[in-house]
PDB file of C-alpha atoms and ligand atoms in Angstrom:
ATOM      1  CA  UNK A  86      17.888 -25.260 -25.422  1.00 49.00           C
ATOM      2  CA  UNK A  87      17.868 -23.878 -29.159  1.00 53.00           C
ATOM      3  CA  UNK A  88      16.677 -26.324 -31.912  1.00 54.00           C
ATOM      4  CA  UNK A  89      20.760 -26.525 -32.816  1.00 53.00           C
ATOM      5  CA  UNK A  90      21.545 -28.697 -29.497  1.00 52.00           C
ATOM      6  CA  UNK A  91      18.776 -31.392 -31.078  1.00 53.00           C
ATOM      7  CA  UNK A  92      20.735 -31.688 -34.079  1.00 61.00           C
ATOM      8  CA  UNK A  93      24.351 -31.611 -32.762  1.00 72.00           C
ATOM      9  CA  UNK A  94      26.095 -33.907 -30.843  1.00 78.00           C
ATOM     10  CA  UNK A  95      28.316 -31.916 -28.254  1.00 79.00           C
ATOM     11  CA  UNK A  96      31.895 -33.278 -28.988  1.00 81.00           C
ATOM     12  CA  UNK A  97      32.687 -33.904 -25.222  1.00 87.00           C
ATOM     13  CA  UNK A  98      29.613 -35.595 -24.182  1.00 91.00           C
ATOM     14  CA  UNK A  99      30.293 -39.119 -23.984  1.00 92.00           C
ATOM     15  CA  UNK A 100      26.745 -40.168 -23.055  1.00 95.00           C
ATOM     16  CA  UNK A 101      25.163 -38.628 -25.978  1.00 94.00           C
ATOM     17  CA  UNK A 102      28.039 -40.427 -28.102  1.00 94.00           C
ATOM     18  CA  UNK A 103      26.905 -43.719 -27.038  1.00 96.00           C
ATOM     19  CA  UNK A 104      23.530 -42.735 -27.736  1.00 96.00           C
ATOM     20  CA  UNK A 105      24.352 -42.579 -30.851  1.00 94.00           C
ATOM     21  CA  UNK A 106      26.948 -45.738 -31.477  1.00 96.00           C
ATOM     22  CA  UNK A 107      23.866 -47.465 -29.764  1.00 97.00           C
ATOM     23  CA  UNK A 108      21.165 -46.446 -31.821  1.00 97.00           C
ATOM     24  CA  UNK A 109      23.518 -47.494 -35.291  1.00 97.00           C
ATOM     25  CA  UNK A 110      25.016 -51.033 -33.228  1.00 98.00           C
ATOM     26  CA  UNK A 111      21.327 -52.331 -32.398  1.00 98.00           C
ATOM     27  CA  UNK A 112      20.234 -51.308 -36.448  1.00 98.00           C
ATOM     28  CA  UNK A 113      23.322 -52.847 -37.639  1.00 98.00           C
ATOM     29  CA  UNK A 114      23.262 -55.990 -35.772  1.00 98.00           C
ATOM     30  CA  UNK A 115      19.213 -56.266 -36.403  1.00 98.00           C
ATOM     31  CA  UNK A 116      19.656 -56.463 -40.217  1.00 98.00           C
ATOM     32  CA  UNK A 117      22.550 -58.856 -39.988  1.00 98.00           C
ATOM     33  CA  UNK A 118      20.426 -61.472 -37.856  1.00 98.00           C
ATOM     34  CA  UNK A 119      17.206 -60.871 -39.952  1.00 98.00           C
ATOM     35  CA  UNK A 120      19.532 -61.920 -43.000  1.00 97.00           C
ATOM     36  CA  UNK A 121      21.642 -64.617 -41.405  1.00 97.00           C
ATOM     37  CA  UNK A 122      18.400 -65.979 -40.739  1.00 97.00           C
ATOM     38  CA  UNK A 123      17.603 -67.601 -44.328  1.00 96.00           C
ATOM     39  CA  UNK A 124      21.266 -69.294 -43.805  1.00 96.00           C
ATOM     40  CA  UNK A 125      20.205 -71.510 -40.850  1.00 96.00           C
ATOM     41  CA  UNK A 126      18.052 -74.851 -40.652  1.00 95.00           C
ATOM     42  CA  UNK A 127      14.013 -74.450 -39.686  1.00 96.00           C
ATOM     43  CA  UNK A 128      14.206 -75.068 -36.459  1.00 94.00           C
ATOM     44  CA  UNK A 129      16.542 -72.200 -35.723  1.00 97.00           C
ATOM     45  CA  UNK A 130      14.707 -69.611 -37.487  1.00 97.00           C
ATOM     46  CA  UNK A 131      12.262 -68.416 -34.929  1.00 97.00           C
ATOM     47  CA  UNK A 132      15.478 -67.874 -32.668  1.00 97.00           C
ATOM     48  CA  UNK A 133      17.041 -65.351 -34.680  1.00 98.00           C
ATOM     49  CA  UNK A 134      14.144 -63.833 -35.449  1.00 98.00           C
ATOM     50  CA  UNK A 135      14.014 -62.973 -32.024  1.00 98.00           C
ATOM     51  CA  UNK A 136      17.495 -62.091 -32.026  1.00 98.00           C
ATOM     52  CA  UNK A 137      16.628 -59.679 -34.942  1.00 98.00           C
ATOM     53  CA  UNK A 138      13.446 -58.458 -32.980  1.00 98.00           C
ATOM     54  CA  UNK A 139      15.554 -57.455 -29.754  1.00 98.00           C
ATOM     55  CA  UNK A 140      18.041 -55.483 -31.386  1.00 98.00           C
ATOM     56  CA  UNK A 141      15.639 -53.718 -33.596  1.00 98.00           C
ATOM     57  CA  UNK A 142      13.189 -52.896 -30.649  1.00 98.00           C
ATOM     58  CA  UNK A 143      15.961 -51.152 -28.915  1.00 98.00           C
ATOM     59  CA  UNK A 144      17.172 -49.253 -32.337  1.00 98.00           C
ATOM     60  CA  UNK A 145      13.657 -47.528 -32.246  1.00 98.00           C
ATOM     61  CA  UNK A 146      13.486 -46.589 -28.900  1.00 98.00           C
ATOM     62  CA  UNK A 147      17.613 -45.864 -29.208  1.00 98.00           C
ATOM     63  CA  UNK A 148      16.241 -43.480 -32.299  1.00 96.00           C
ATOM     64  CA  UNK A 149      13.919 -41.418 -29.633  1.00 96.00           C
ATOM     65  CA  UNK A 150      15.701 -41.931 -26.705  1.00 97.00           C
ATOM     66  CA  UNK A 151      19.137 -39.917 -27.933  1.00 94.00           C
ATOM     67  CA  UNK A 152      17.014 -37.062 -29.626  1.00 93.00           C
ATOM     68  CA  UNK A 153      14.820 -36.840 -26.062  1.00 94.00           C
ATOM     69  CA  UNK A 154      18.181 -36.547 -24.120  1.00 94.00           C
ATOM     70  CA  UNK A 155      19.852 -33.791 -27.113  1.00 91.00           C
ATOM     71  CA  UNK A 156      16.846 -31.787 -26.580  1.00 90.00           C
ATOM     72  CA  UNK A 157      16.533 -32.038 -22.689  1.00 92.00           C
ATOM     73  CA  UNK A 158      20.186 -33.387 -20.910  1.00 91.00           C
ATOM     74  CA  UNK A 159      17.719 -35.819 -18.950  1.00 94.00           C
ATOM     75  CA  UNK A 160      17.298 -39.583 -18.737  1.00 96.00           C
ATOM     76  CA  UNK A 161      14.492 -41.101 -20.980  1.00 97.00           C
ATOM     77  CA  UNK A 162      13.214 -42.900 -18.250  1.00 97.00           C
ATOM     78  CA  UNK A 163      10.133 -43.898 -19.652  1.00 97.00           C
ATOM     79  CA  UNK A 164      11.202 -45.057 -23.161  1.00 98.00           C
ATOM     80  CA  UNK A 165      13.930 -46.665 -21.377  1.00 98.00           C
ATOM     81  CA  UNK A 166      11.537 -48.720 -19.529  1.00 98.00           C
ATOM     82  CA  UNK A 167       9.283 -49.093 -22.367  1.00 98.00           C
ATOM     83  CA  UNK A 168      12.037 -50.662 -24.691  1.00 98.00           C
ATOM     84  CA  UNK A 169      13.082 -53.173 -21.410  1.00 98.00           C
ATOM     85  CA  UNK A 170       9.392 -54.426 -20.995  1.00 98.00           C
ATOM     86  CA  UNK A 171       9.392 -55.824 -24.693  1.00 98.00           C
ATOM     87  CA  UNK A 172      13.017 -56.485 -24.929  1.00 98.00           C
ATOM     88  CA  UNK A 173      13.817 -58.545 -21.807  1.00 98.00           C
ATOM     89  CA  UNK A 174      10.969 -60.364 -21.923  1.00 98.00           C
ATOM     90  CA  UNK A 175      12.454 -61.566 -25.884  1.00 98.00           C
ATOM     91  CA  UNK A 176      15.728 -62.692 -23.571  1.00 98.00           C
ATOM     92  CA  UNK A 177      13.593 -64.929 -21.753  1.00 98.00           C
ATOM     93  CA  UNK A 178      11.759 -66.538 -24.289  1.00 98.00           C
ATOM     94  CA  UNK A 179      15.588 -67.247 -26.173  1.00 97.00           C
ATOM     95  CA  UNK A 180      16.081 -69.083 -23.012  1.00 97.00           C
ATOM     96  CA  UNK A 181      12.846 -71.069 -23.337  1.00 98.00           C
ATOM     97  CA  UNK A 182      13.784 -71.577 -27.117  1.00 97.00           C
ATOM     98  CA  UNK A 183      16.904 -73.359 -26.726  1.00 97.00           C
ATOM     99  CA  UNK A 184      15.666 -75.368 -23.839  1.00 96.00           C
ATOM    100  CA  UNK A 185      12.532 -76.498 -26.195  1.00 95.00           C
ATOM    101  CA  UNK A 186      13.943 -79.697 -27.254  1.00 91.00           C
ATOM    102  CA  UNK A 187      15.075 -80.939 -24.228  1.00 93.00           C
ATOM    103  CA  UNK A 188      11.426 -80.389 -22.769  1.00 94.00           C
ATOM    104  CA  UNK A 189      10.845 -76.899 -21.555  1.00 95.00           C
ATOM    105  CA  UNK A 190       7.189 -76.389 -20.764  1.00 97.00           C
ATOM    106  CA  UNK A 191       6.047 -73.335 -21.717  1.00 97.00           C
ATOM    107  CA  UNK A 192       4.884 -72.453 -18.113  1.00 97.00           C
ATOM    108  CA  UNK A 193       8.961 -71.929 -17.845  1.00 98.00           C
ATOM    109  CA  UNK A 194       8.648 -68.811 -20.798  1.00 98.00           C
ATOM    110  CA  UNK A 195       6.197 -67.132 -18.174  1.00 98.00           C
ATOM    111  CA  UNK A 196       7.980 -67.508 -15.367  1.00 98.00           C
ATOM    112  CA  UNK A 197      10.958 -65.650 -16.525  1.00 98.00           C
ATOM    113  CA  UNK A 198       9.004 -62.806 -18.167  1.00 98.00           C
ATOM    114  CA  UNK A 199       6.997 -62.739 -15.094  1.00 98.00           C
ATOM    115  CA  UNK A 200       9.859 -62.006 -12.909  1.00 98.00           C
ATOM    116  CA  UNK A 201      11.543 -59.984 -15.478  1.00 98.00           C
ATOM    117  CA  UNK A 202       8.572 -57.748 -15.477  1.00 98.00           C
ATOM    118  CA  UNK A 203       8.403 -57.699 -11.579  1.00 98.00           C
ATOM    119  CA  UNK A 204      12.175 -56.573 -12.021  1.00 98.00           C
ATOM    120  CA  UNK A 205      11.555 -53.789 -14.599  1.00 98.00           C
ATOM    121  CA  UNK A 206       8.302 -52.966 -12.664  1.00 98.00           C
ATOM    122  CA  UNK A 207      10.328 -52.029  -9.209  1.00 98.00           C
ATOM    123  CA  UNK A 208      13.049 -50.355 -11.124  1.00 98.00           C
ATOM    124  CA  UNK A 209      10.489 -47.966 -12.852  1.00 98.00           C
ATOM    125  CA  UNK A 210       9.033 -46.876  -9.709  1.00 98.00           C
ATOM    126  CA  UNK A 211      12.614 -46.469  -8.387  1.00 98.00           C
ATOM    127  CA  UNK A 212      13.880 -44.198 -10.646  1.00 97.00           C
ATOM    128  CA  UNK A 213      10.194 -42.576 -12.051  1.00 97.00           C
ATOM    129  CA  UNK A 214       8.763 -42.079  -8.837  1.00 97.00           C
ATOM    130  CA  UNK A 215      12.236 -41.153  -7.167  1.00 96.00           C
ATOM    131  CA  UNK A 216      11.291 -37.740  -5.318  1.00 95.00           C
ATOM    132  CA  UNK A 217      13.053 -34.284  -5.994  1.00 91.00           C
ATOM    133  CA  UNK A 218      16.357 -34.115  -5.047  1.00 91.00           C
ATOM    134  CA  UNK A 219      16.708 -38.171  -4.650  1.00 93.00           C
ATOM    135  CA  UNK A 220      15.798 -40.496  -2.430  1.00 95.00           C
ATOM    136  CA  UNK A 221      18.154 -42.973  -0.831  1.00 96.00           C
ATOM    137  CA  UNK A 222      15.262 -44.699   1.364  1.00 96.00           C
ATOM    138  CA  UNK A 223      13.151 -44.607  -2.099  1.00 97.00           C
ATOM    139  CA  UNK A 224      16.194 -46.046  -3.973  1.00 97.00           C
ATOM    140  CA  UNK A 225      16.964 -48.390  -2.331  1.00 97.00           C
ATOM    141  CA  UNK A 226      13.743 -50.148  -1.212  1.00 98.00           C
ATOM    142  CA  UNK A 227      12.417 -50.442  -4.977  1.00 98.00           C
ATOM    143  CA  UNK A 228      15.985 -51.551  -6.111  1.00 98.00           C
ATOM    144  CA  UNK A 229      16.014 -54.467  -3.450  1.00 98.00           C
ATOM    145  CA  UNK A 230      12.248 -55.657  -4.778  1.00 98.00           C
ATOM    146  CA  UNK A 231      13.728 -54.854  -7.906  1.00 98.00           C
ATOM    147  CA  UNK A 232      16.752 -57.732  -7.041  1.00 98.00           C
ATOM    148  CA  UNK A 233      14.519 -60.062  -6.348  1.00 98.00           C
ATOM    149  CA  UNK A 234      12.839 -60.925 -10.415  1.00 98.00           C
ATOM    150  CA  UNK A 235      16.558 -60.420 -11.372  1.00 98.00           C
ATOM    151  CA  UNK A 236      17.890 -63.156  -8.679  1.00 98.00           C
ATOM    152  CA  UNK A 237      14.967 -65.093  -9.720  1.00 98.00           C
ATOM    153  CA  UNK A 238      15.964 -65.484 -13.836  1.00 98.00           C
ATOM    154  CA  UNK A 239      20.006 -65.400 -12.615  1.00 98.00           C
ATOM    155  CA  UNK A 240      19.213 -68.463 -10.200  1.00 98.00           C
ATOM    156  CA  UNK A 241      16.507 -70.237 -13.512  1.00 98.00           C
ATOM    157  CA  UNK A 242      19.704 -69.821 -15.483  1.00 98.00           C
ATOM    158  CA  UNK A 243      22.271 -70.906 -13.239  1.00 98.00           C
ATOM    159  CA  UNK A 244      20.850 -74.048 -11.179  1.00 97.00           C
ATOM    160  CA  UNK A 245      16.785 -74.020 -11.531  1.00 97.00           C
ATOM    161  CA  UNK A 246      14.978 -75.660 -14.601  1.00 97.00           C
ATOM    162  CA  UNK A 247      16.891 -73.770 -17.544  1.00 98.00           C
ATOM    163  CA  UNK A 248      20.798 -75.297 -16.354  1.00 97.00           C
ATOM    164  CA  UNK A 249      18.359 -78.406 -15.924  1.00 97.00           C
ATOM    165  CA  UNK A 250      17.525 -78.623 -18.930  1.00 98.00           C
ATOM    166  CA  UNK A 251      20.106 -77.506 -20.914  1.00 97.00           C
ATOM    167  CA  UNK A 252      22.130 -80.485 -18.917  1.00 96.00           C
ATOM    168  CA  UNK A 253      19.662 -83.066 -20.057  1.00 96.00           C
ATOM    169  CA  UNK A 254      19.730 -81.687 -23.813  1.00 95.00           C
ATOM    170  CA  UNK A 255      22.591 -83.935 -24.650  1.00 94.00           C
ATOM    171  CA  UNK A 256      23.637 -81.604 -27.309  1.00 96.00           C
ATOM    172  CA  UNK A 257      27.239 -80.050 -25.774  1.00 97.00           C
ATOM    173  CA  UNK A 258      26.343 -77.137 -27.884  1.00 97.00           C
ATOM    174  CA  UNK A 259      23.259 -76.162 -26.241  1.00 97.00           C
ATOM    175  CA  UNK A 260      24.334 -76.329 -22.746  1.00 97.00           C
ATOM    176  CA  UNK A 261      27.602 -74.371 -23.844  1.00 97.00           C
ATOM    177  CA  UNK A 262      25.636 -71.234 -25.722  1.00 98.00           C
ATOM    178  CA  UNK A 263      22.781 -71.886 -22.460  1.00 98.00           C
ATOM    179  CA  UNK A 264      26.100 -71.345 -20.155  1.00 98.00           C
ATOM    180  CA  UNK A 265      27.174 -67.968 -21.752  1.00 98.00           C
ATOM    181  CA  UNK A 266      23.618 -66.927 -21.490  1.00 98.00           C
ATOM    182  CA  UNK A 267      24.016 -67.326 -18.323  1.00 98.00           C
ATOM    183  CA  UNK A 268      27.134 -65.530 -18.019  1.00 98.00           C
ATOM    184  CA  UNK A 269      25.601 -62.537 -19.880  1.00 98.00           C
ATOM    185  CA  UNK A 270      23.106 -62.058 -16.534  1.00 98.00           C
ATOM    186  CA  UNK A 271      25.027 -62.411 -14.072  1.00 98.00           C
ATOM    187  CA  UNK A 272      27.544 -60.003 -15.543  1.00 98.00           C
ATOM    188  CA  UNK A 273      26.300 -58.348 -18.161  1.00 98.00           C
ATOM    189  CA  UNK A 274      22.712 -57.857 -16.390  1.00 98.00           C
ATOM    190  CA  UNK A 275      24.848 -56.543 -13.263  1.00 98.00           C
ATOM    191  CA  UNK A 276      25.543 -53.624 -15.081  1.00 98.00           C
ATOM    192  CA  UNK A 277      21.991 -51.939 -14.462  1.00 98.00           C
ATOM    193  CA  UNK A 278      21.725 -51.674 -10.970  1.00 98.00           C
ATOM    194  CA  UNK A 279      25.216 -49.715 -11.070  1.00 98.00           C
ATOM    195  CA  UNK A 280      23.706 -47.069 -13.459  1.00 98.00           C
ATOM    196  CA  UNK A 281      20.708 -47.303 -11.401  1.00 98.00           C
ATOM    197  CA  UNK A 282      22.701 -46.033  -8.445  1.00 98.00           C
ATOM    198  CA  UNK A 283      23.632 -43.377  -9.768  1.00 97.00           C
ATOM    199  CA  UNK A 284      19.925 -41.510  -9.643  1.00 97.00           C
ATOM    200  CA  UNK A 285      20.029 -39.112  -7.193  1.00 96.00           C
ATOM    201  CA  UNK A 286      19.752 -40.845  -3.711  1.00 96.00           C
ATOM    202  CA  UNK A 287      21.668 -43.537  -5.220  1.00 96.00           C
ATOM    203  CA  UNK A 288      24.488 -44.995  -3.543  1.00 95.00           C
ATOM    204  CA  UNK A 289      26.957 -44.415  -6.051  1.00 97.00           C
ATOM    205  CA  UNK A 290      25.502 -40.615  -6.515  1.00 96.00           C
ATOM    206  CA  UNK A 291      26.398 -39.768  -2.619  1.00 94.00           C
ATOM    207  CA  UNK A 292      29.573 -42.066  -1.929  1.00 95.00           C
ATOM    208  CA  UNK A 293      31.232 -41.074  -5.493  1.00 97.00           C
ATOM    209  CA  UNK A 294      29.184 -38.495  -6.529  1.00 94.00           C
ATOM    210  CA  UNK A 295      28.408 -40.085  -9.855  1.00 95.00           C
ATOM    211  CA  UNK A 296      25.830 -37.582 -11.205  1.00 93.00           C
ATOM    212  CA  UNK A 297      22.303 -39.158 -13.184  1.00 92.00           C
ATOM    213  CA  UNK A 298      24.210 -38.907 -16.740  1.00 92.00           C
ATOM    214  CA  UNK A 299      26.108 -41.636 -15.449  1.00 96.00           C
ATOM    215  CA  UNK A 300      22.555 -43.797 -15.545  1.00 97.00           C
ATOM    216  CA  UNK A 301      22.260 -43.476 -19.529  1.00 97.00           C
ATOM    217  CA  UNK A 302      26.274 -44.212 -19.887  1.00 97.00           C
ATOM    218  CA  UNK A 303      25.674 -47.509 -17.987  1.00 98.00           C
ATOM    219  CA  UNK A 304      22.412 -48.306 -19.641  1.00 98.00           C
ATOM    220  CA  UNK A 305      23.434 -47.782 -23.343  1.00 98.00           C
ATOM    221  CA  UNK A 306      26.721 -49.755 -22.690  1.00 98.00           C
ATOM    222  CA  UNK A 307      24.929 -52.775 -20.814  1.00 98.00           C
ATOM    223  CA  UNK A 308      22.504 -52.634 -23.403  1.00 98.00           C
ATOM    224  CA  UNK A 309      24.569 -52.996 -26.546  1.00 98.00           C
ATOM    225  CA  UNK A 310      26.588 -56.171 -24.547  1.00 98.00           C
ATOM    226  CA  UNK A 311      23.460 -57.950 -23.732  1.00 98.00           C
ATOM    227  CA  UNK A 312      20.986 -57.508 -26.257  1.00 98.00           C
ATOM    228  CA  UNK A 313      24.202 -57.953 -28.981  1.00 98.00           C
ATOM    229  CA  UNK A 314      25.778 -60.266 -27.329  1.00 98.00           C
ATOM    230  CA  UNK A 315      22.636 -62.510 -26.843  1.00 97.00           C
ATOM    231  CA  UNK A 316      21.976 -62.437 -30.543  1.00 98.00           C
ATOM    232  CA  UNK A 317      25.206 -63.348 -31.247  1.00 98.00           C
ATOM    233  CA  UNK A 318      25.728 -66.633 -28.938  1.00 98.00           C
ATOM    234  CA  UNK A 319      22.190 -67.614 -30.308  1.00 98.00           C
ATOM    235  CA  UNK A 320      23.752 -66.735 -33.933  1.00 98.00           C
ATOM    236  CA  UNK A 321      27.093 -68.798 -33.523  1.00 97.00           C
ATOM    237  CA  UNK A 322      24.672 -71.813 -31.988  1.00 98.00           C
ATOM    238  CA  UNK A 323      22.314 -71.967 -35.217  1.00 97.00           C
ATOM    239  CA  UNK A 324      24.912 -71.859 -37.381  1.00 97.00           C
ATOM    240  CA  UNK A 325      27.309 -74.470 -35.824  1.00 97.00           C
ATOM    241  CA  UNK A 326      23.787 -77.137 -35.872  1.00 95.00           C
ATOM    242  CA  UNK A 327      22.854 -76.362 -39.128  1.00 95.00           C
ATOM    243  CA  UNK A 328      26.438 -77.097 -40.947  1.00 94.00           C
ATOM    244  CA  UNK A 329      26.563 -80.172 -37.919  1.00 92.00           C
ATOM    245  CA  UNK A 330      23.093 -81.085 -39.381  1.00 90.00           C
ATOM    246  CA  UNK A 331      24.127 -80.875 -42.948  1.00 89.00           C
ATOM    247  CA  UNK A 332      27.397 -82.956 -42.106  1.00 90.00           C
ATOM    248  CA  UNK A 333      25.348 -85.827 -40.752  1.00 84.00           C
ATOM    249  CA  UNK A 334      22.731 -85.810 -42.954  1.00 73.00           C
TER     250      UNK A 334
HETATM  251  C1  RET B 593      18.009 -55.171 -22.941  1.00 86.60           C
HETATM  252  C2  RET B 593      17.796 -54.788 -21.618  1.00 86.60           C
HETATM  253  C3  RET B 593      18.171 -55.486 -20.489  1.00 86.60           C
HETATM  254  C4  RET B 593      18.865 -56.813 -20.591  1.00 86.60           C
HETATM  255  C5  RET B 593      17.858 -54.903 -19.227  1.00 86.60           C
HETATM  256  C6  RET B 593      18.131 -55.445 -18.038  1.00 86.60           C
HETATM  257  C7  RET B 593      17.837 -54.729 -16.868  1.00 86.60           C
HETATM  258  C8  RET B 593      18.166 -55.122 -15.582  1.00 86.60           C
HETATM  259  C9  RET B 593      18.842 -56.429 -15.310  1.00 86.60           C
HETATM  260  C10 RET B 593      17.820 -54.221 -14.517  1.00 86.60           C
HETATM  261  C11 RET B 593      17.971 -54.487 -13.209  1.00 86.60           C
HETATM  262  C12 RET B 593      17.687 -53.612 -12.070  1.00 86.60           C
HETATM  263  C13 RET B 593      17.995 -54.115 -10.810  1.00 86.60           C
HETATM  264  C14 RET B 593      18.474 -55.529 -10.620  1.00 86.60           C
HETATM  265  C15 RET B 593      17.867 -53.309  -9.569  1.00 86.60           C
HETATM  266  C16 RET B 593      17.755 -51.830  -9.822  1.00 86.60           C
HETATM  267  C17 RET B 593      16.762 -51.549 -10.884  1.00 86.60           C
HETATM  268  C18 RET B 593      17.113 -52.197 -12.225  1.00 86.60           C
HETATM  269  C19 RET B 593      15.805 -52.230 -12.997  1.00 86.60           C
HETATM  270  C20 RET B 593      18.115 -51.281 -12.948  1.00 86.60           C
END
């Protein structure tokens, strides 16, 4: 690779593209939140800021991650992985924020992360550890303990102590924005193990012969939905309390 494939962005690579669209969404939707942020009520503030911290966690590693794949065509694994263990732990503590009110213990907070992190943990060996050539024994095994932290915060979310909560809230609002939250991992979160499959080993890799550049395309567009998207519902939710608050007041 010459120094000139760093600097360029080959015109019919589309992983490399979103690389790049990434990198300027997650800056672009960091300073918005961090501003937005002196426009809603006290109590909201620490939300957004996490909002603002999520996005602009991933614009860093975004800013690394696209020059490590210009420079070598291969999946940043480890920044990759890096940027998820501070990021989706963030997404879990949102949940714990807008569950505060209505009683959430903070022993709720470190559940999530912890299964988050068992999540991100499996995947990591999965796809670090995967051994030349591919694995699908490899893949597979680490993807399934893998399943199990993301069934975990999907089932928290859906019908365990967060949809509790949010439910006993009595604020309509909250248990809508804690409902699209929701929506955003089953979905949204179901992205990743699809780009994860196509590692070599993967299932997607041998039935459809997906090759690994197909992990990054997956990745970066999950990414930009989720961590976005999550700032966004907790956005549209501070903003509709704060004029509500002002109204009443
Ligand atoms: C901002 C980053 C986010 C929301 C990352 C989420 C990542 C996942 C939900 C990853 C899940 C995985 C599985 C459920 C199995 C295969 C391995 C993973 C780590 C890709």
């Amino acid at each position: 690779m010459t120094l000139l494939n760093v600097l360029t962005i080959p015109k019919d690579d589309p992983v490399a593209f979103t690389f790049f669209t990434g990198y300027m969404a997650m800056m672009a939707a960091s300073v918005f939140f961090f501003f937005e942020r002196s426009r809603v009520s006290d109590k909201w503030k620490l939300s957004l800021l996490v909002s603002a911290l999520i996005t602009f966690i991933a614009a860093v590693h975004y800013y690394y991650m696209r020059d490590y794949y210009l420079a070598t065509g291969e999946n940043p694994t480890a920044l990759r992985y890096i940027d998820w263990t501070l990021t989706v732990p963030l997404m879990c503590v949102e949940f714990y924020l807008l569950t505060k009110a209505a009683g959430a213990k903070k022993s709720l907070m470190w559940k999530l992360i912890f299964a988050s992190v068992v999540m991100l943990v499996f995947g990591y060996i999965g796809e670090a550890f995967n051994p030349e050539g591919g694995s699908t024994s490899h893949s597979v095994i680490y993807g399934v303990l893998s399943t199990l932290g993301y069934a975990y915060v999907l089932y928290t979310a859906w019908a365990g102590e967060v949809a509790k909560l949010a439910k006993a809230s009595n604020n309509p609002a909250v248990e809508r924005s804690v409902r699209i939250l929701a929506w955003f991992v089953l979905v949204g979160w179901a992205i990743y193990p699809i780009g994860y499959m196509c590692m070599p080993g993967g299932w997607l890799n041998i039935s459809l012969g997906w090759d690994s550049s197909n992990v990054d395309l997956f990745y970066n567009i999950a990414d930009a939905i989720n961590k976005i998207g999550f700032g966004l519902v907790v956005y549209s939710l501070a903003i509709g309390q704060t004029t509500k608050d002002a109204q009443t007041a």
